Coordinates of C-alpha atoms in Angstrom, one line a residue:
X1 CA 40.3 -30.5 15.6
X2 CA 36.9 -29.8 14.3
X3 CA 38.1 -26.3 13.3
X4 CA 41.2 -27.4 11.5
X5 CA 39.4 -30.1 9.1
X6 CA 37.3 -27.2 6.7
X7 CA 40.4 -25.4 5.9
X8 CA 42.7 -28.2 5.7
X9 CA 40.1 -29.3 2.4
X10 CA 39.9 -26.2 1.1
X11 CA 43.5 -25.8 1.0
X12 CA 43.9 -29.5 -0.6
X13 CA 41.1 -28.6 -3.1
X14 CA 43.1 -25.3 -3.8
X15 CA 46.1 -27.2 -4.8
X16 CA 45.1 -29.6 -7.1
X17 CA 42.9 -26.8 -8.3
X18 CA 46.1 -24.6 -8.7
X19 CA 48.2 -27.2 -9.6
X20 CA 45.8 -28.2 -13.1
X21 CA 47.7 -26.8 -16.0
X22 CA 50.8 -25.5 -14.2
X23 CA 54.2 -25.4 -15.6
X24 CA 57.4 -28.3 -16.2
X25 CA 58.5 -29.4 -13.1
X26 CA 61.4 -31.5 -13.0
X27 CA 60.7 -34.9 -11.9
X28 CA 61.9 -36.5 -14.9
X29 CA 65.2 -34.8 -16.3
X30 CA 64.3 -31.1 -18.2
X31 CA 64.0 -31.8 -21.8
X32 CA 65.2 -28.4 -22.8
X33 CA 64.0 -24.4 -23.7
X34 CA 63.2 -26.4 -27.5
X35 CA 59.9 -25.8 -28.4
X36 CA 57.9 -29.2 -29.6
X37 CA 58.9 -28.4 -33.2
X38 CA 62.4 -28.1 -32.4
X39 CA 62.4 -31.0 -30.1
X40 CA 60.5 -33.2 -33.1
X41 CA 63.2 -31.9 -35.3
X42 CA 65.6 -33.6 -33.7
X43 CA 66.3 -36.7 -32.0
X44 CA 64.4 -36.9 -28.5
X45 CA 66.7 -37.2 -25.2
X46 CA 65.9 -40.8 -23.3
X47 CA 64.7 -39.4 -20.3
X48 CA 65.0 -43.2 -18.7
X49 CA 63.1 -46.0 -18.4
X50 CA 59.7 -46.0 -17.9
X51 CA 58.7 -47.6 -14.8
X52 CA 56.6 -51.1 -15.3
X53 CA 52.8 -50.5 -13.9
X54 CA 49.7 -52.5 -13.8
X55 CA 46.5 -50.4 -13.4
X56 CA 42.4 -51.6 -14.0
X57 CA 40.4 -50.3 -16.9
X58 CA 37.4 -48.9 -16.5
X59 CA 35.6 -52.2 -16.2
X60 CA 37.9 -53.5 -13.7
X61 CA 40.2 -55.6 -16.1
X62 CA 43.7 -54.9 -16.0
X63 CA 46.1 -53.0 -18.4
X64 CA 50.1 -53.3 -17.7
X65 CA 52.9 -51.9 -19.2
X66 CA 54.1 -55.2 -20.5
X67 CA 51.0 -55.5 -23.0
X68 CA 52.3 -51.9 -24.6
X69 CA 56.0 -53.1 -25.0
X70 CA 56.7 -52.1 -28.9
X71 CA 54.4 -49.6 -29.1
X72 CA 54.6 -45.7 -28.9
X73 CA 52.6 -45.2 -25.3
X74 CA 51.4 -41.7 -24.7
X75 CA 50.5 -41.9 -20.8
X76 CA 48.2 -38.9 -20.1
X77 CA 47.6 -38.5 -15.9
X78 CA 44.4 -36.1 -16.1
X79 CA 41.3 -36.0 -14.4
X80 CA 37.2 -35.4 -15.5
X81 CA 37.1 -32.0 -13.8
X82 CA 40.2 -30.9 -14.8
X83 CA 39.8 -28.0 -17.8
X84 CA 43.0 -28.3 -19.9
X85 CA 42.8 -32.1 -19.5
X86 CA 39.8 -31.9 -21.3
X87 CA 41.2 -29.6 -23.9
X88 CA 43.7 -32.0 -25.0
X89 CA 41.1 -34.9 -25.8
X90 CA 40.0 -34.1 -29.3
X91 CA 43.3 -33.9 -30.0
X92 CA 44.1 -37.4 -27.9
X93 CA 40.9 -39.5 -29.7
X94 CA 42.3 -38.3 -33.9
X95 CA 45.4 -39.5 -33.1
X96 CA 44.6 -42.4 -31.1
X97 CA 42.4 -42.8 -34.2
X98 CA 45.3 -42.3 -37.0
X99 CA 48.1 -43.5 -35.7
X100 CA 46.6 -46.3 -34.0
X101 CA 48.1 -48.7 -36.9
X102 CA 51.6 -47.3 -36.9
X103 CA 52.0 -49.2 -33.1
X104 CA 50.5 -45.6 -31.4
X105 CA 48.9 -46.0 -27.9
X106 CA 47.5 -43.0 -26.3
X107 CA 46.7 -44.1 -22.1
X108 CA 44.7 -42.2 -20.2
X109 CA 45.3 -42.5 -16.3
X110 CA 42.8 -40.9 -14.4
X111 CA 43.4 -39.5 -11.1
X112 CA 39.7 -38.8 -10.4
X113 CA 38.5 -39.9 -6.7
X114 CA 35.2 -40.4 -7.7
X115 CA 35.7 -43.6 -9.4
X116 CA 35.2 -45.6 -12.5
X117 CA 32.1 -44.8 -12.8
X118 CA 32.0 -41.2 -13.0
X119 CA 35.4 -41.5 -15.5
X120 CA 33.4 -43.8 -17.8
X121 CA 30.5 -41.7 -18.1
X122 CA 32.6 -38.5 -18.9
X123 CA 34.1 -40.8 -21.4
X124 CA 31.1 -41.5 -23.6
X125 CA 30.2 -38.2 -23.7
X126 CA 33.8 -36.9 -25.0
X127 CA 34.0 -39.9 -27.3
X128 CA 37.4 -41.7 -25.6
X129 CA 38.1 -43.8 -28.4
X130 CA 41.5 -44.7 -26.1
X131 CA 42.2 -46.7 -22.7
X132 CA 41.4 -45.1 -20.0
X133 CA 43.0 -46.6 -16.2
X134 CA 42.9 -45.9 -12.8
X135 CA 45.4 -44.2 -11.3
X136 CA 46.9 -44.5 -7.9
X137 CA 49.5 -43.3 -5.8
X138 CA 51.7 -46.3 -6.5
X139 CA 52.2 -45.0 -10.8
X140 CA 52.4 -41.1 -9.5
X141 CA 55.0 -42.3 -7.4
X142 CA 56.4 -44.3 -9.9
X143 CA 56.6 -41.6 -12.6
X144 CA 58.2 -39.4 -10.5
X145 CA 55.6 -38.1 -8.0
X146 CA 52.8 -36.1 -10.8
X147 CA 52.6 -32.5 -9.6
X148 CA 49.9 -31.2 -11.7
X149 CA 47.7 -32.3 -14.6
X150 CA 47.5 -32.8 -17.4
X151 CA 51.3 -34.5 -17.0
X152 CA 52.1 -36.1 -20.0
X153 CA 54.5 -39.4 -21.0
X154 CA 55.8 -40.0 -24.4
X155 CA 57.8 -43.2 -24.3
X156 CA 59.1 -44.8 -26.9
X157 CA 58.9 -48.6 -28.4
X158 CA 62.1 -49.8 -26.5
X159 CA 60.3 -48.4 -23.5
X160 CA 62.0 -45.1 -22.7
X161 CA 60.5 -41.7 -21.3
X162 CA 61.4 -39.6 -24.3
X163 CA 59.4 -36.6 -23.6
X164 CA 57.2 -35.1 -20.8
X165 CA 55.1 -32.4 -20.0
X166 CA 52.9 -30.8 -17.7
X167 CA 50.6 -29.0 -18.5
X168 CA 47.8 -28.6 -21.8
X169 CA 49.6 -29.2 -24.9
X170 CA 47.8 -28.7 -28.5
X171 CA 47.4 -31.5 -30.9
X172 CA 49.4 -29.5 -33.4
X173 CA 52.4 -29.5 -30.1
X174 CA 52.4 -33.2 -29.5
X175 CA 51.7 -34.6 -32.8
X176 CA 54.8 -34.2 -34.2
X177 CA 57.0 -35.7 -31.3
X178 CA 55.0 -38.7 -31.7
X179 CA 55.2 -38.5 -35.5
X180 CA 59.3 -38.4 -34.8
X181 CA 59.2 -41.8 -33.0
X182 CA 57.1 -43.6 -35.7

């Protein structure tokens, strides 16, 4: 048994190494072949209902769904060690910072198993202006089992998945979907 335990991690650490960035899966309905543009064009698909969750901030207080009702939530599952993930947060903090007033509410659920600590650290230094949460098997469940990260939720103010997306997408991507909901 001994034996079996070092490649069983490596393989697990491969995966969610692999599995950082990768492309759509279809746990929520496929959107379509529409680029972001296209997609913000038109009128977003409801994708269904976002699932109701209740997850602790960084300093152990609690942030639920119901406290976001009528408000654009952007739920981004990343992680600290993750690369794209950390691509996307300039992009994350202007917007949480511009559209903040217009009901916008970026969430950032960390999957991290280090802990708080380690998430709220890494969040000083990038300058999270947004919540950041918890995450925990229960909401990856819940949103349809998260496959890789950055996974992305864009749900709208009556509470519907609108959009979603795995993998990195650019500021100049995501900005106008959210812009379309306003």
């Amino acid at each position: 048994m001994r034996r079996l335990v070092p490649p069983f991690v490596s393989i697990s650490i491969l995966s969610l190494t692999v599995g950082c960035g990768q492309a759509d899966s279809t746990a929520f309905a496929d959107v379509s072949d529409k680029s972001a543009e296209e997609l913000a064009a038109t009128e977003l698909p409801q994708l269904g209902e976002a699932p109701s969750w209740a997850l602790r901030r960084l300093d152990g207080t609690e942030l639920n769904s119901a406290e976001l009702a009528g408000k654009i939530v952007v739920l981004d599952f990343w992680a600290t060690w993750c690369g794209p993930c950390r691509q996307e947060i300039p992009g994350y903090v202007a917007m949480q910072r511009e559209l903040e007033a217009d009901g916008v509410v970026i969430v950032g659920v960390s999957l991290d198993q280090a802990g708080p600590s380690v998430v709220s650290d890494f969040a000083e230094r990038f300058g999270i202006n947004y919540p950041l949460v918890m995450g925990n098997q229960k909401i990856v469940g819940a949103f349809g089992g998260v496959e890789a990260i950055p996974t992305t939720f864009l749900i709208d103010r009556d509470g519907q998945v609108r959009y979603r997306k795995v993998g990195a997408m650019a500021r100049s991507e995501f900005e106008p979907l959210v812009r379309s909901l306003l």
